[in-house]
PDB file of C-alpha atoms in Angstrom:
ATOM      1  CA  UNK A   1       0.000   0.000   0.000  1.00  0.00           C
ATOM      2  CA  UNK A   2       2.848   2.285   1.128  1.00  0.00           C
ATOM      3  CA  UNK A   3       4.482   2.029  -2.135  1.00  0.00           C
ATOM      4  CA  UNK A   4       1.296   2.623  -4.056  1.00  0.00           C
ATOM      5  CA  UNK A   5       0.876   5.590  -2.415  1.00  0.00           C
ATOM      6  CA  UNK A   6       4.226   6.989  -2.699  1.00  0.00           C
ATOM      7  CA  UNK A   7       3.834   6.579  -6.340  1.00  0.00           C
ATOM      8  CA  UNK A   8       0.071   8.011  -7.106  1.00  0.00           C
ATOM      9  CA  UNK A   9       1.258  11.016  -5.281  1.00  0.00           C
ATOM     10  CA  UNK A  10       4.691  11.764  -6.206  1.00  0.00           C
ATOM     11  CA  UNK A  11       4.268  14.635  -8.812  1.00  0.00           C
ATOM     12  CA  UNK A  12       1.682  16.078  -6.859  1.00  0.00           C
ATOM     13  CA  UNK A  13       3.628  15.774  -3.896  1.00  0.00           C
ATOM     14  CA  UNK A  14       6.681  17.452  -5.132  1.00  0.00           C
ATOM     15  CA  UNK A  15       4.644  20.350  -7.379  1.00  0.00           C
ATOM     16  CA  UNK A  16       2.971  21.093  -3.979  1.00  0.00           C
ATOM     17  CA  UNK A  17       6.297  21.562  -2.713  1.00  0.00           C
ATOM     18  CA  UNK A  18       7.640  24.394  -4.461  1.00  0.00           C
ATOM     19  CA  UNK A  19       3.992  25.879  -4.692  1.00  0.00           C
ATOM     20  CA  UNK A  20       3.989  27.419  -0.771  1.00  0.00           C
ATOM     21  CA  UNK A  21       4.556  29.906   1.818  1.00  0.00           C
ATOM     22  CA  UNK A  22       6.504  27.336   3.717  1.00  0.00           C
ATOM     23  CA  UNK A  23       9.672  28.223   1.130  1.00  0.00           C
ATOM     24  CA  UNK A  24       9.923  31.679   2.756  1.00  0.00           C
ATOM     25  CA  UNK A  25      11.049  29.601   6.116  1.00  0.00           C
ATOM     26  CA  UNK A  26      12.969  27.866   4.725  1.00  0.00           C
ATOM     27  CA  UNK A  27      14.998  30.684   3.136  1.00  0.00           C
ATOM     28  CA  UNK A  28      13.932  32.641   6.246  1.00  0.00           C
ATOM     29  CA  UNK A  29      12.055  35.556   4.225  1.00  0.00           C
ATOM     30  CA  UNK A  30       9.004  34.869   5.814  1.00  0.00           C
ATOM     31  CA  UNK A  31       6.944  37.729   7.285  1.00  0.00           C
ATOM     32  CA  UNK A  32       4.875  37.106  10.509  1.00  0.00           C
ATOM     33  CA  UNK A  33       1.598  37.835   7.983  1.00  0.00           C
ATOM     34  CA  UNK A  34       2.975  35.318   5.660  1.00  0.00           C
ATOM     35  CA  UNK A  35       3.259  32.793   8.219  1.00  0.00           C
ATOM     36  CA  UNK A  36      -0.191  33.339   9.767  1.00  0.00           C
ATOM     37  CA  UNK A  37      -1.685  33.215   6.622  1.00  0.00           C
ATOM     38  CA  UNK A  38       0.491  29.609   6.321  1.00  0.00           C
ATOM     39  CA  UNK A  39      -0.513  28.266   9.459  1.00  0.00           C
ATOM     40  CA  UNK A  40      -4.221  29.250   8.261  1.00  0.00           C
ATOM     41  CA  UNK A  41      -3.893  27.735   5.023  1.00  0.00           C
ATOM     42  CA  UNK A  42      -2.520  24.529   6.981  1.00  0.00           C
ATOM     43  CA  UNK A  43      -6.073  24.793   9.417  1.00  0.00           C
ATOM     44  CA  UNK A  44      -8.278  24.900   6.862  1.00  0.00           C
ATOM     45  CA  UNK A  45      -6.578  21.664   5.226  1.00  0.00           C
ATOM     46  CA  UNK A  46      -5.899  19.469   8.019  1.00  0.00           C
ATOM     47  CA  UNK A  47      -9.322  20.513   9.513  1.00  0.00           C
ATOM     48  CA  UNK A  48     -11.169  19.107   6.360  1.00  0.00           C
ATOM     49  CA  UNK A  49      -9.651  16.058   6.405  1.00  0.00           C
ATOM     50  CA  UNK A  50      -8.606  15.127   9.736  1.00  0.00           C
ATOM     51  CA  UNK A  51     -13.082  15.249  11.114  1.00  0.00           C
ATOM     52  CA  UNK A  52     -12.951  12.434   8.097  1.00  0.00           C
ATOM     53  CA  UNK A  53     -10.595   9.550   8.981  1.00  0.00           C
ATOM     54  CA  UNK A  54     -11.817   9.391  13.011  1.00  0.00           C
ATOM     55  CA  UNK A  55     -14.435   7.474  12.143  1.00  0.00           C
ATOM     56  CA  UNK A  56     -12.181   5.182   9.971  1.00  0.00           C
ATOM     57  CA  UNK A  57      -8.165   4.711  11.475  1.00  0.00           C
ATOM     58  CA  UNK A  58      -8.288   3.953  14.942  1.00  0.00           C
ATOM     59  CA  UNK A  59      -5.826   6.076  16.831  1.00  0.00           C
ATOM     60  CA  UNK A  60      -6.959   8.878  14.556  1.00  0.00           C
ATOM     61  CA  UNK A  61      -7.258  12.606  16.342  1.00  0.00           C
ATOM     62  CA  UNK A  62      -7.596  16.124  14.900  1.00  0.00           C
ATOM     63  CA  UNK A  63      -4.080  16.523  15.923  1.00  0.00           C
ATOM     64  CA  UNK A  64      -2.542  18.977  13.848  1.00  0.00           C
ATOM     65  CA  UNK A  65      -5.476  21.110  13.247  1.00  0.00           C
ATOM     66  CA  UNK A  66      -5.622  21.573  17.044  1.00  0.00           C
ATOM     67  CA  UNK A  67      -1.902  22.666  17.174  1.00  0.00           C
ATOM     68  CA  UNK A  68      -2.489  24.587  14.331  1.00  0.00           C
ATOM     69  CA  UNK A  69      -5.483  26.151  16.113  1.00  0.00           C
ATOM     70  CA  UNK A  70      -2.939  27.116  19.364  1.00  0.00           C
ATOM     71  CA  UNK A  71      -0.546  28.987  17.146  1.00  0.00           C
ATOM     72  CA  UNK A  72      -3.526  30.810  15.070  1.00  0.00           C
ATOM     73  CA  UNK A  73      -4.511  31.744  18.653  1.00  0.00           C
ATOM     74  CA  UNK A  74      -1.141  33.141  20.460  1.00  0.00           C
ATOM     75  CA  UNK A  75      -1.382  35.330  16.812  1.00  0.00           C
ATOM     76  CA  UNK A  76      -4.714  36.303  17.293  1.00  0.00           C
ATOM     77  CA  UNK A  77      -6.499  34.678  14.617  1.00  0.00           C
ATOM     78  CA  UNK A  78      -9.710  33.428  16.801  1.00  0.00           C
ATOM     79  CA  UNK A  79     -12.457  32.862  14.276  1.00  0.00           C
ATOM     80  CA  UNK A  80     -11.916  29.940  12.624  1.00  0.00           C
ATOM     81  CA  UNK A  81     -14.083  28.350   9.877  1.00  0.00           C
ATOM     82  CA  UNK A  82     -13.309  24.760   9.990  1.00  0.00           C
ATOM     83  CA  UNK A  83     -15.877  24.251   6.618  1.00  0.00           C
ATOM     84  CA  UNK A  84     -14.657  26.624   3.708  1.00  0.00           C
ATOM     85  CA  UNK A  85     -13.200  23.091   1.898  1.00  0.00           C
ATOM     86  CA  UNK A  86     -15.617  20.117   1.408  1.00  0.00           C
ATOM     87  CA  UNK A  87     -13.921  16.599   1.783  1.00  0.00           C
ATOM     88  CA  UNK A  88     -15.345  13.412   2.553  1.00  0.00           C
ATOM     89  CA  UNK A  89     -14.267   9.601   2.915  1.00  0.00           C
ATOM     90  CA  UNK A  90     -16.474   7.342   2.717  1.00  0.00           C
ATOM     91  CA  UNK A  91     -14.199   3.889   3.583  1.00  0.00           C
ATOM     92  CA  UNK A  92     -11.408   2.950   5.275  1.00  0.00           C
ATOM     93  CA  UNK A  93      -9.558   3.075   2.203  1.00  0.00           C
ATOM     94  CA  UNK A  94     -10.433   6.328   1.172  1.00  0.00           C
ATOM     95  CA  UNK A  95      -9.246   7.229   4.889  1.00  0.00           C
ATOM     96  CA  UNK A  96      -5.851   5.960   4.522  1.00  0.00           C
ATOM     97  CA  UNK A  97      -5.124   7.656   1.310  1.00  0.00           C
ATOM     98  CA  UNK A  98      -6.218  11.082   3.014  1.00  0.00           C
ATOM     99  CA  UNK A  99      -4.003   9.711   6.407  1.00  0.00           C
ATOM    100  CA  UNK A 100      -1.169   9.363   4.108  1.00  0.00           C
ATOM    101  CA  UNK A 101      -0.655  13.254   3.283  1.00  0.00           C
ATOM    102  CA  UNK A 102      -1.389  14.533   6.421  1.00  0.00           C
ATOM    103  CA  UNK A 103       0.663  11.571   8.644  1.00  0.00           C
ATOM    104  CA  UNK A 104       3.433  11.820   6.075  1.00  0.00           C
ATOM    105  CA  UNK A 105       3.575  15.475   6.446  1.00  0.00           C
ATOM    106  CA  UNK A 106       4.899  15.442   9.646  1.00  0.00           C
ATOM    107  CA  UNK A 107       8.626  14.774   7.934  1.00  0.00           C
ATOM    108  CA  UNK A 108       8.670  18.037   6.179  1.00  0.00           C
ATOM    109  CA  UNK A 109       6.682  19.748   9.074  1.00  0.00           C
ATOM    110  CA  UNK A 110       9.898  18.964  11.248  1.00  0.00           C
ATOM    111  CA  UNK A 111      12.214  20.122   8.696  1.00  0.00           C
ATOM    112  CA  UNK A 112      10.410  23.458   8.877  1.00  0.00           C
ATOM    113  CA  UNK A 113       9.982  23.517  12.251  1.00  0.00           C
ATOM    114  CA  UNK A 114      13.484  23.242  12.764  1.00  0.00           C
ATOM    115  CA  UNK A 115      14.093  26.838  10.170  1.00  0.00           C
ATOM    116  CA  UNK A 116      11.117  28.941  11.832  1.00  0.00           C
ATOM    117  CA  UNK A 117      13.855  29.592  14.162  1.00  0.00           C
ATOM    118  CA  UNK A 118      15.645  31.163  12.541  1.00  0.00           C
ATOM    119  CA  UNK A 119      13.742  33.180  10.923  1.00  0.00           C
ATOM    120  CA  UNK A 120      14.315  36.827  12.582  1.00  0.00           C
ATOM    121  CA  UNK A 121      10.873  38.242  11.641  1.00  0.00           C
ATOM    122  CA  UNK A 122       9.065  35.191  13.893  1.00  0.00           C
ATOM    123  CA  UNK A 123      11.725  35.823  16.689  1.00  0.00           C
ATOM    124  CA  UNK A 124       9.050  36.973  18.800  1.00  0.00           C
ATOM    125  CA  UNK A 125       6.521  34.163  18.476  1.00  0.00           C
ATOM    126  CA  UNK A 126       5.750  31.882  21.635  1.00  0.00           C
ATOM    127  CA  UNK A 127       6.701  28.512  21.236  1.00  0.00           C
ATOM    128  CA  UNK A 128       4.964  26.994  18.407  1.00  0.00           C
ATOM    129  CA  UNK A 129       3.188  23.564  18.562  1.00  0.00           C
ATOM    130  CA  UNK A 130       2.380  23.088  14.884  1.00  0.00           C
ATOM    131  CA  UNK A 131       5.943  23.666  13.280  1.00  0.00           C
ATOM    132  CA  UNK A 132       8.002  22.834  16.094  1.00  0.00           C
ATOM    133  CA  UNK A 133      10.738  21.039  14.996  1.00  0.00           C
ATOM    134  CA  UNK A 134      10.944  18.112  17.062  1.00  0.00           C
ATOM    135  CA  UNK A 135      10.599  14.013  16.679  1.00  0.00           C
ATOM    136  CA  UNK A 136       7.424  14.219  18.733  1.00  0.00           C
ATOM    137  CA  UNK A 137       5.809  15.105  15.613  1.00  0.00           C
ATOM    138  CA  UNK A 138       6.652  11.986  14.182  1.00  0.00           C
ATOM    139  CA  UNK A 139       4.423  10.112  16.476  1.00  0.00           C
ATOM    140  CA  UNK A 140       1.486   9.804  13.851  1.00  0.00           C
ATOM    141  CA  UNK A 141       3.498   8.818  11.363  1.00  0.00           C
ATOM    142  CA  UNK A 142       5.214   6.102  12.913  1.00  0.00           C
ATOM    143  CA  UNK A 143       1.444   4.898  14.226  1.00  0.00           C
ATOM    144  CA  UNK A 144       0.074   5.101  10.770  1.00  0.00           C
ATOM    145  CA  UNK A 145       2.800   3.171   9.249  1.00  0.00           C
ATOM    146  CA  UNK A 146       2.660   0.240  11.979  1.00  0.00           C
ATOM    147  CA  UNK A 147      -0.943   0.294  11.067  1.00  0.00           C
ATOM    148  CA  UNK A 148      -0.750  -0.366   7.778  1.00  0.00           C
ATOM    149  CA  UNK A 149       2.135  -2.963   7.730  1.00  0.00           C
ATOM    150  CA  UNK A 150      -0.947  -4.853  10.463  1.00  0.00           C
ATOM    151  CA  UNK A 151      -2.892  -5.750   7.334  1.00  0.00           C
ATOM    152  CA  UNK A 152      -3.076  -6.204   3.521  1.00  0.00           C
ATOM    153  CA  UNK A 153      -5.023  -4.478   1.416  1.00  0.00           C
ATOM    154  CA  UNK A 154      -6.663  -5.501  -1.909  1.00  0.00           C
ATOM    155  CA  UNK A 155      -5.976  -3.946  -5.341  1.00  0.00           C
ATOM    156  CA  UNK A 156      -9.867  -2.105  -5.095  1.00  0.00           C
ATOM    157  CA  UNK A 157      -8.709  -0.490  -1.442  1.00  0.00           C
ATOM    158  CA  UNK A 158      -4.930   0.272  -2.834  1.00  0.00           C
ATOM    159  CA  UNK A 159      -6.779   2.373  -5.855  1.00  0.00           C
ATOM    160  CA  UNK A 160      -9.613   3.979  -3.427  1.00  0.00           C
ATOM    161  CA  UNK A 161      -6.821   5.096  -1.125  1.00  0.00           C
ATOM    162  CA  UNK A 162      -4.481   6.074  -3.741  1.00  0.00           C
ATOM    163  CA  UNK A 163      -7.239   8.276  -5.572  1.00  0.00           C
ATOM    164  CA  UNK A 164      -8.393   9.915  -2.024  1.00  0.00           C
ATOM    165  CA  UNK A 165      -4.429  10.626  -1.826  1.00  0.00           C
ATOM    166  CA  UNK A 166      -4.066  12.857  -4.980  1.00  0.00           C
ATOM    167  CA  UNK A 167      -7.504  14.483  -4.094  1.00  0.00           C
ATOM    168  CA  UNK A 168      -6.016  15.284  -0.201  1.00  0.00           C
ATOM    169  CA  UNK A 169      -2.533  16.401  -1.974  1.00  0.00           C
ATOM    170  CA  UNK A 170      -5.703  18.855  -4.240  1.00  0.00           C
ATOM    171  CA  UNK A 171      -7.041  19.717  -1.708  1.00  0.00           C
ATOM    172  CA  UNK A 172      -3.959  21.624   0.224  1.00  0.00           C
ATOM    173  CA  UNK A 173      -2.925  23.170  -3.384  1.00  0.00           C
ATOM    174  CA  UNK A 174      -6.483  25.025  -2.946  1.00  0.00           C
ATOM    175  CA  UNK A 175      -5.727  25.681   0.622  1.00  0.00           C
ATOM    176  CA  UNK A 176      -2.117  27.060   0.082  1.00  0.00           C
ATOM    177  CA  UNK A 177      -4.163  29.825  -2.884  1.00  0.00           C
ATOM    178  CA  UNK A 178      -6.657  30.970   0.029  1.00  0.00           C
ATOM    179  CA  UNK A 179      -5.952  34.750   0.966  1.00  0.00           C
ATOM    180  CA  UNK A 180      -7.358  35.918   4.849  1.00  0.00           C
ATOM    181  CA  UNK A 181      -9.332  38.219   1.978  1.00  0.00           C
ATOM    182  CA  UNK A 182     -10.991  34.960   0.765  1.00  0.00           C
ATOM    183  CA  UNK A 183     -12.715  33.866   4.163  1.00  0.00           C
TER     184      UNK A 183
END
């Protein structure tokens, strides 16, 4: 499954790459409006998806979108809306396709934790919980990956979840194009 998924995404995967604010970190250009709006644009994503694969992957929380919440918060963004994207699975297979972006995530999440940093215009940022920069955030990852080596999947489920993978990786190239003028 691992490897089908690797594969069905890879394009996307690297396009979305080079397609967000999350660059400017990693150069350390970043303005603290740039990286609100990032940290919104990650909400909005993670939000969609993560209320969808609870009911599917046990283990499964709203995580990231609740970190991502906290550091909206200590910048003042307070008013959330958790339902500007619509995004639905409707099997378990569909669910670990969408768990596969957002679980898999967390290795370029650490990456950028590590750079925010340094990043002299975020100097003055509390700690952050989202990007932070640490292993911890590996924890889902690891869990998702010992759940999927648990069982084998059939052709039909490898397809469903690869499919619900390049609509997830879709869904955050929408979310990374959202302006705070959009909501």
């Amino acid at each position: 499954m691992l490897n089908r998924l690797r594969e069905a995404t890879a394009e996307l995967h690297k396009k979305l790459e080079g397609e967000n604010l999350a660059n400017k970190i990693m150069d350390h250009s970043i303005s603290p409006e740039e990286y609100k709006l990032l940290l919104y644009q990650n909400f909005i994503a993670y939000s969609a998806v993560e209320r969808n694969l609870i009911e599917f992957i046990p283990g499964q929380t709203r995580d990231k979108s609740n970190r991502l919440k906290q550091d909206l918060s200590k910048m003042g963004v307070n008013d959330l809306d958790e339902s500007i994207f619509k995004f639905r699975c409707e099997n378990e297979a569909e669910a670990i396709g969408a768990a596969y972006v957002i679980e898999g995530s967390a290795m370029g999440g650490m990456i950028i934790g590590k750079e925010v940093e340094n990043c002299s215009s975020l100097k003055h940022l509390p700690r952050q919980t989202f990007f932070t920069g640490t292993r911890e955030s590996m924890k889902g990852w690891n869990e998702f990956l010992k759940f999927l080596r648990s069982r084998e999947f059939s052709e039909t489920e490898k397809e469903l979840a690869a499919n619900k993978a390049r609509e997830t990786f879709k869904l955050f190239e929408k979310a990374f194009n959202v302006e705070f003028s959009n909501c």
